[in-house]
Coordinates of C-alpha atoms in Angstrom, one line a residue:
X1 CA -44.0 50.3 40.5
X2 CA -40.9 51.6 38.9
X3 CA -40.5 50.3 35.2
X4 CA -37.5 48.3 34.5
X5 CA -34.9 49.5 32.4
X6 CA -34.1 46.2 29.8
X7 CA -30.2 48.2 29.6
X8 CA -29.7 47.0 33.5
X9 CA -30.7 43.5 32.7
X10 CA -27.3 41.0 32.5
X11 CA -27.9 39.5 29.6
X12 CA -28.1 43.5 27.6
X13 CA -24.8 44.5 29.8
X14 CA -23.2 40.9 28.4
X15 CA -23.8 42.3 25.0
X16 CA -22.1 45.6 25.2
X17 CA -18.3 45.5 23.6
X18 CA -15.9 47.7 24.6
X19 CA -15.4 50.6 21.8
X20 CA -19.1 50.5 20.9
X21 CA -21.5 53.8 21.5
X22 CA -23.2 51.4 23.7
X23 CA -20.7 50.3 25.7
X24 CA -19.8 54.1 26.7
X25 CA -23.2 55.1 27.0
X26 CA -24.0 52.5 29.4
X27 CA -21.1 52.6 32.0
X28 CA -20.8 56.5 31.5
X29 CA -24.5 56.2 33.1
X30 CA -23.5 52.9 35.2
X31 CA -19.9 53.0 36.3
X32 CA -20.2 50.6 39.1
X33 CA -20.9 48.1 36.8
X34 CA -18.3 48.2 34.7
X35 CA -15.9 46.1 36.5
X36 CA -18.0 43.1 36.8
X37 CA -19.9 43.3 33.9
X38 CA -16.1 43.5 32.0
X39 CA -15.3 40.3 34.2
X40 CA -18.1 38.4 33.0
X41 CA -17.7 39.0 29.4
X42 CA -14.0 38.2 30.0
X43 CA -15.3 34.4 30.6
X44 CA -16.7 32.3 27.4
X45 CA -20.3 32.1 26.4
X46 CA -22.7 29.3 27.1
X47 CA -22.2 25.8 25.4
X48 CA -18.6 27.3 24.2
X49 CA -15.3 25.6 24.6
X50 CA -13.8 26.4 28.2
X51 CA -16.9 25.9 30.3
X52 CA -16.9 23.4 32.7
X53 CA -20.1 21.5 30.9
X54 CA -19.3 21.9 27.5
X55 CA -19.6 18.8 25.5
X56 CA -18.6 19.1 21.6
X57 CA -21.5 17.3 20.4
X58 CA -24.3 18.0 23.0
X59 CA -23.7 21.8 23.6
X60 CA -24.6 22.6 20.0
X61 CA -27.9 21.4 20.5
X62 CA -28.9 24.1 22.7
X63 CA -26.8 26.6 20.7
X64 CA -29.0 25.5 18.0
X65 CA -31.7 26.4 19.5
X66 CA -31.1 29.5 20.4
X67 CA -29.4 30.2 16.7
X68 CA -32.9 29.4 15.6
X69 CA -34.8 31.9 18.0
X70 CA -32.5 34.8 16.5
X71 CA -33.6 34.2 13.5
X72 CA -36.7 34.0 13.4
X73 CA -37.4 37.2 16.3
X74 CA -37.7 39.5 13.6
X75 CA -41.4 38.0 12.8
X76 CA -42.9 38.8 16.3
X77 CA -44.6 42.0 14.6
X78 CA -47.4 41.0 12.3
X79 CA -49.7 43.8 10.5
X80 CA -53.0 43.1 11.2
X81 CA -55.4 42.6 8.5
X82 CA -57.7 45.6 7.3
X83 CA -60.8 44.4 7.9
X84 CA -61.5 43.3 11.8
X85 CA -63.5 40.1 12.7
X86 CA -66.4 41.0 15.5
X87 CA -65.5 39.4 18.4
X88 CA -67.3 38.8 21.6
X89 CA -64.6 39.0 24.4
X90 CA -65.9 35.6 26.4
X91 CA -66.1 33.9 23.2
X92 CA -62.3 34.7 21.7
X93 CA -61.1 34.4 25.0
X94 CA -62.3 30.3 25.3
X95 CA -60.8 30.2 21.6
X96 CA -57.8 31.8 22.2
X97 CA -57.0 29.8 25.8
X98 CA -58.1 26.5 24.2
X99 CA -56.0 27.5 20.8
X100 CA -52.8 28.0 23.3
X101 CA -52.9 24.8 24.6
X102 CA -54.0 23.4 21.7
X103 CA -50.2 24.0 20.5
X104 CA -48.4 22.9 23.4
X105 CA -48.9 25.5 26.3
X106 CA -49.4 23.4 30.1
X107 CA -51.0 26.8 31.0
X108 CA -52.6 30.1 29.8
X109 CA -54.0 32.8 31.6
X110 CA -55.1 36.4 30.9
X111 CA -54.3 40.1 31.7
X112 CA -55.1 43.7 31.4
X113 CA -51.5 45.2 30.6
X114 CA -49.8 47.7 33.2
X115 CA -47.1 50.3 32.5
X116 CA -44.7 48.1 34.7
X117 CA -45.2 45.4 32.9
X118 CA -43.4 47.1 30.3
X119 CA -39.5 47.7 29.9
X120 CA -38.5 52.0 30.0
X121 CA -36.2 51.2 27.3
X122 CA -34.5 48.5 24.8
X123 CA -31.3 47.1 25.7
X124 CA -30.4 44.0 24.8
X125 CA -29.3 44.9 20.7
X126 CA -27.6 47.3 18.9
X127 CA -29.9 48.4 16.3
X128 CA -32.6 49.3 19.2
X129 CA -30.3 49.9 22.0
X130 CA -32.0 52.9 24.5
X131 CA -35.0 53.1 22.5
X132 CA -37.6 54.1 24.9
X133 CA -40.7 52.0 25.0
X134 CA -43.8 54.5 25.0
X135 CA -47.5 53.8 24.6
X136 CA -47.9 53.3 20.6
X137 CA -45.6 50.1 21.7
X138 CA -48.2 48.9 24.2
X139 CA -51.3 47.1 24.0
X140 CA -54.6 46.3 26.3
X141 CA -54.6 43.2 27.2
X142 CA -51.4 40.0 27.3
X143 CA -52.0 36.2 27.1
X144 CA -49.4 34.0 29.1
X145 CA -48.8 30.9 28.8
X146 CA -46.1 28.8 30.4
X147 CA -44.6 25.3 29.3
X148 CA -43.5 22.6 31.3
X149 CA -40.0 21.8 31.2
X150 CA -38.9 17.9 31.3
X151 CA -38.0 16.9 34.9
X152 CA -35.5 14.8 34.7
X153 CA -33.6 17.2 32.3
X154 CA -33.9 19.6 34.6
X155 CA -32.8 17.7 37.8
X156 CA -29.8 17.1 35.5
X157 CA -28.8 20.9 36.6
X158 CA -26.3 21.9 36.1
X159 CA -25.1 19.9 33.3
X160 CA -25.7 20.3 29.3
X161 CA -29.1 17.9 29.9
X162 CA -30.4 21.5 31.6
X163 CA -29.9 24.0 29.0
X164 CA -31.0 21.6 26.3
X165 CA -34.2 21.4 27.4
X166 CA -34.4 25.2 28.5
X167 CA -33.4 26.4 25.0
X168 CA -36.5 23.6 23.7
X169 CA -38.8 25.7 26.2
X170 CA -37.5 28.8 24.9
X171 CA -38.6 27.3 21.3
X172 CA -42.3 25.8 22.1
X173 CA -43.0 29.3 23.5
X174 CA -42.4 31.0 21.0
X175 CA -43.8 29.3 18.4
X176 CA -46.9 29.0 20.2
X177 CA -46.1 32.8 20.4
X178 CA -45.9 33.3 16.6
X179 CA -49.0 30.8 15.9
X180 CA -51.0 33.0 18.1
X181 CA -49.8 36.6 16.8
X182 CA -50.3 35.5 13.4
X183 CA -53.7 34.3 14.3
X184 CA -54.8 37.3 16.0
X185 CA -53.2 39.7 13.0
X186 CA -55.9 37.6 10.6
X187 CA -59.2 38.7 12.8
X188 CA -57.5 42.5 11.9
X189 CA -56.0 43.0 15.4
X190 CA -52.5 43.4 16.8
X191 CA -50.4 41.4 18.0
X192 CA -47.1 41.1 18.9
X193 CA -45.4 37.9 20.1
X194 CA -42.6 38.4 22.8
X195 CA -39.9 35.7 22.6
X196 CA -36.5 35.0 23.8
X197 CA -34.1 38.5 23.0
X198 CA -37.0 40.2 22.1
X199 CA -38.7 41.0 24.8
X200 CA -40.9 44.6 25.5
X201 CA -42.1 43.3 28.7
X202 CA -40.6 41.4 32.0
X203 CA -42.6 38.3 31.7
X204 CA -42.9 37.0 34.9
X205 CA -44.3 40.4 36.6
X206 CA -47.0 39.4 33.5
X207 CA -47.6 35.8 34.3
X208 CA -48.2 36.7 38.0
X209 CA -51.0 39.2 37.2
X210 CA -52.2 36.6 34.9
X211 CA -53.0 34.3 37.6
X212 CA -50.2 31.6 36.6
X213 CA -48.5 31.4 39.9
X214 CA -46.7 33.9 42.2
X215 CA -42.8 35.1 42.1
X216 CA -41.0 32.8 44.4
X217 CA -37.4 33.5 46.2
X218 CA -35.6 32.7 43.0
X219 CA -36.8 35.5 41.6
X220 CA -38.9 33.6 39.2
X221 CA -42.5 32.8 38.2
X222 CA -43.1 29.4 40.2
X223 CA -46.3 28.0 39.5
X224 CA -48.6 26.0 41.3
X225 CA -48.5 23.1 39.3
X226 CA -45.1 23.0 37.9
X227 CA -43.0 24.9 40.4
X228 CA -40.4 27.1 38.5
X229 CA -39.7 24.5 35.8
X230 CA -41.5 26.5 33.3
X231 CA -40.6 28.9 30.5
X232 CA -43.2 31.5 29.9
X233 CA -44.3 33.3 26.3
X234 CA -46.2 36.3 26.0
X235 CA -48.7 37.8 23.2
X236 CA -49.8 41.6 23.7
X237 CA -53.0 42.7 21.8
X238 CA -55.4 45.1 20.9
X239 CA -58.2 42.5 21.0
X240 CA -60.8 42.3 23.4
X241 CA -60.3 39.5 25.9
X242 CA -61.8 38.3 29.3
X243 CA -58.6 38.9 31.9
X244 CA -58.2 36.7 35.2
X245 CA -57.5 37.2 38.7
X246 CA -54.1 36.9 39.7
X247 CA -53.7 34.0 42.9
X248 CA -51.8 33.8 46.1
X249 CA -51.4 30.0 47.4
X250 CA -49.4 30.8 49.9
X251 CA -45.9 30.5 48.4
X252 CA -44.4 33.5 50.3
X253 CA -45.1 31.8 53.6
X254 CA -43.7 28.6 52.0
X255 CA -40.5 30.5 51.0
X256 CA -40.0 32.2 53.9
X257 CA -39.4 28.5 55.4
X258 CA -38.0 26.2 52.7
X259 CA -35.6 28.5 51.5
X260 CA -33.7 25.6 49.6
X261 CA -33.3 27.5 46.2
X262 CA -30.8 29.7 48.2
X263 CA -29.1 27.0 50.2
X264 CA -28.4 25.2 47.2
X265 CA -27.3 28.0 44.5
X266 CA -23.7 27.8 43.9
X267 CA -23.6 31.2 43.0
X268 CA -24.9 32.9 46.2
X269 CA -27.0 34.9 44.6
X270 CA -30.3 34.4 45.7
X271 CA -30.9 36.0 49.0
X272 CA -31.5 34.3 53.1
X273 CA -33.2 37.1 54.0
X274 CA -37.0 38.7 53.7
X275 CA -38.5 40.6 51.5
X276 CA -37.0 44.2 50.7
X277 CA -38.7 47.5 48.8
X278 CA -37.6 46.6 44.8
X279 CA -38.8 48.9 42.2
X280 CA -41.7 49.8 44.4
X281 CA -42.7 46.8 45.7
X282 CA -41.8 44.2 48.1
X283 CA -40.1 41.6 46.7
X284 CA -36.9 38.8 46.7
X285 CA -34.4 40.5 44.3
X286 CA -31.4 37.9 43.5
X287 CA -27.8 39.7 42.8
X288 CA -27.8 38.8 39.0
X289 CA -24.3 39.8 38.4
X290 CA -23.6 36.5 40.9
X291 CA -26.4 34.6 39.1
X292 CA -24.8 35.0 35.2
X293 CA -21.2 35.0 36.0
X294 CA -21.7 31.4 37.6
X295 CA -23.8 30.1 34.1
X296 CA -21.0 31.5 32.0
X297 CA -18.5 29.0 33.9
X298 CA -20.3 26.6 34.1
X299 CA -21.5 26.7 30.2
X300 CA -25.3 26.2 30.9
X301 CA -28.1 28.4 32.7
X302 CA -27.5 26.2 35.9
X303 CA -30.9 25.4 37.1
X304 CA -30.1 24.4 40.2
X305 CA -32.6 26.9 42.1
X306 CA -35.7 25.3 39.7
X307 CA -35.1 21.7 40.5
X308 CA -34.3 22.3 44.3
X309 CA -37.6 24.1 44.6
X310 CA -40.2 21.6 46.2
X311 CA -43.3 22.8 44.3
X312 CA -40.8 21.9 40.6
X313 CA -41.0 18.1 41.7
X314 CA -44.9 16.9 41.0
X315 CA -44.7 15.4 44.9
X316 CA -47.3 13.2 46.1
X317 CA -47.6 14.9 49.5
X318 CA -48.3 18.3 47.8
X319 CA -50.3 17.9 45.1
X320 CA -53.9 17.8 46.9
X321 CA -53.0 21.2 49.2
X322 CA -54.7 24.0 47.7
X323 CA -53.3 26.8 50.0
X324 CA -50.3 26.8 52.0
X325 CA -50.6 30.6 53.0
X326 CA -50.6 30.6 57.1
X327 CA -50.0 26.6 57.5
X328 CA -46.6 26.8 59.4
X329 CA -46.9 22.9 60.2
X330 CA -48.1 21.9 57.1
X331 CA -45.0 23.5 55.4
X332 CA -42.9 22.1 57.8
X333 CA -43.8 18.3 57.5
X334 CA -43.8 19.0 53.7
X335 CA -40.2 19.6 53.9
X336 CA -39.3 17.1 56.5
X337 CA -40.5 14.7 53.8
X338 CA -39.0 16.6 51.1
X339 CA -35.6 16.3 52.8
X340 CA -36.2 13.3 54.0
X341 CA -36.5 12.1 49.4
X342 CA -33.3 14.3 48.2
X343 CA -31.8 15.4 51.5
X344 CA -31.0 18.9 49.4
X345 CA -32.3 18.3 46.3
X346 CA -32.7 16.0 43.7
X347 CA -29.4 15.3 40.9
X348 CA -29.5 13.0 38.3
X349 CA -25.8 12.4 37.4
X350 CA -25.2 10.9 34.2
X351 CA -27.8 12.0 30.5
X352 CA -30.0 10.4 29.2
X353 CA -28.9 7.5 27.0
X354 CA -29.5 9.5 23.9
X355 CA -26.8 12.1 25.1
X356 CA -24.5 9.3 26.4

């Protein structure tokens, strides 16, 4: 699989301001871009005045959030100590998995990390901007773990509700992130914790080989308990752990179906049709320059495609299927009743009462 280049990624091209080295460099290399990506950044940033959500007290609190995550992404490299603990890899690996959710993670799994799970290069700041990620920035093995996000927040999409508790998501993760790098670092191995804007690697190609769920037509990590309505952290390390299997329960064939996620997204981004060659590999790839330019109107990072997606919705009727992978009727009459609940998917209008 071809690596992905973190400088192609819209959030990095949001960042780049006309004048800057980086800004030349990029649409000297990517001129077809240029337009749009000028466009977007031409339009205000989320939770800012001018959006259509934006709300002068409730914004802030997801602005916050983030705020907070800047600040503190400059501790996702910890030293290890000098002297390293012997560890026996089943052992650690209960520890570290029970540890994880110990602090708040919903799930954790386990991998042995591949070159594509890396990023070729740095793009999202200025001080690392085209650095090229080699192997002295890689280690053996990631733990993933994924956090639910509150339901009824998110079936508040696309309103501030959404993004305020996406930006707390953002925050448990990585603080679980540090708590865990920080941990590992003491037994005298590395770690590094890969949070929100500081990224090395593309988290849900991680989280699939992991074993947390598959990547649906939304282009994201769904899960088979939570659907997409998770946020995902990431710890890389040297130390010796006990990887899992990665599963399939058949959410291609339920995607090829349901297709809801791209009925529903106001910014026709993510695609009708099937699977095309991306990177290598055969895959749903949404149009992200449609995707970002609709959250920076709209002031939040929508959310619509997680809370239309049946498998985000704890249902009743799906909860005891184990496999959906060849089960044409069985995904059928799973939508009929899905449908038959939210006709396209579920919307809570108004907050909570705390945001009222």
């Amino acid at each position: 699989m071809k690596r992905i280049d973190e400088r192609d990624v819209m959030f990095s091209r949001s960042n780049y301001t006309k004048g800057t080295p980086e800004y030349e460099d990029y649409y000297k290399r990517n001129p077809e871009n240029k337009d749009i990506d000028d466009s977007i950044r031409s339009k205000p940033n989320l939770c800012s005045p001018g959006t259509m959500s934006y709300n002068p007290i409730n914004s802030p609190m997801a602005e916050s959030a983030f705020m907070f995550l800047s600040d503190i992404k400059k501790l996702s490299e910890v030293n290890p100590k000098p002297n390293k603990v012997e560890i026996n890899p089943k052992i650690i690996t209960e520890r570290i998995k029970g540890y994880t959710k110990f602090y708040g993670a919903n799930l954790v799994g386990i991998t042995k990390m591949k070159d594509y799970h890396y990023y070729s290069h740095r793009g999202r700041h200025v001080e690392n901007y085209g650095e090229e990620i080699t192997s002295k920035d890689m280690h053996t093995y990631g733990i993933v773990f994924a956090v639910e996000m509150d339901k009824e927040m998110i079936n508040r999409s696309p309103m501030v509700s959404e993004i305020i508790a996406t930006s707390k998501a953002y925050v448990d993760v990585s603080v679980i992130g540090m708590i865990l790098s920080y941990y590992i670092s003491s037994l005298g191995y590395e770690a590094r914790n890969h949070m929100d804007a500081n990224y090395l690697v593309v988290c849900p190609l991680v989280a699939k080989d992991a074993g947390l769920g598959e990547i649906g037509r939304n282009g994201i990590l769904t899960t088979r308990e939570y659907g997409s309505r998770v946020r995902l952290g990431i710890v890389t390390t040297n130390l010796p752990l006990i990887e899992d299997d990665s599963i399939d329960f058949g959410l291609e064939d339920f995607c090829n179906i349901c297709n809801n996620c791209s009925r529903t997204c106001p910014g026709k981004a993510i695609p009708k049709e099937d699977k095309s060659l991306v990177h290598g590999v055969n895959r749903w790839q949404i149009n992200q320059e449609q995707c970002y330019d609709r959250w920076r109107s709209l002031g939040t990072d929508c959310g619509i495609c997680i809370s239309s997606c049946p498998f985000s919705q704890n249902l009743d009727f799906m909860q005891d299927i184990d496999n959906f992978k060849g089960n044409t009727d069985l995904i059928n009459s799973i939508l009929k009743q899905y449908k038959e609940k939210y006709i396209s998917r579920p919307f809570i209008p108004t907050p909570p009462d705390w945001l009222k």
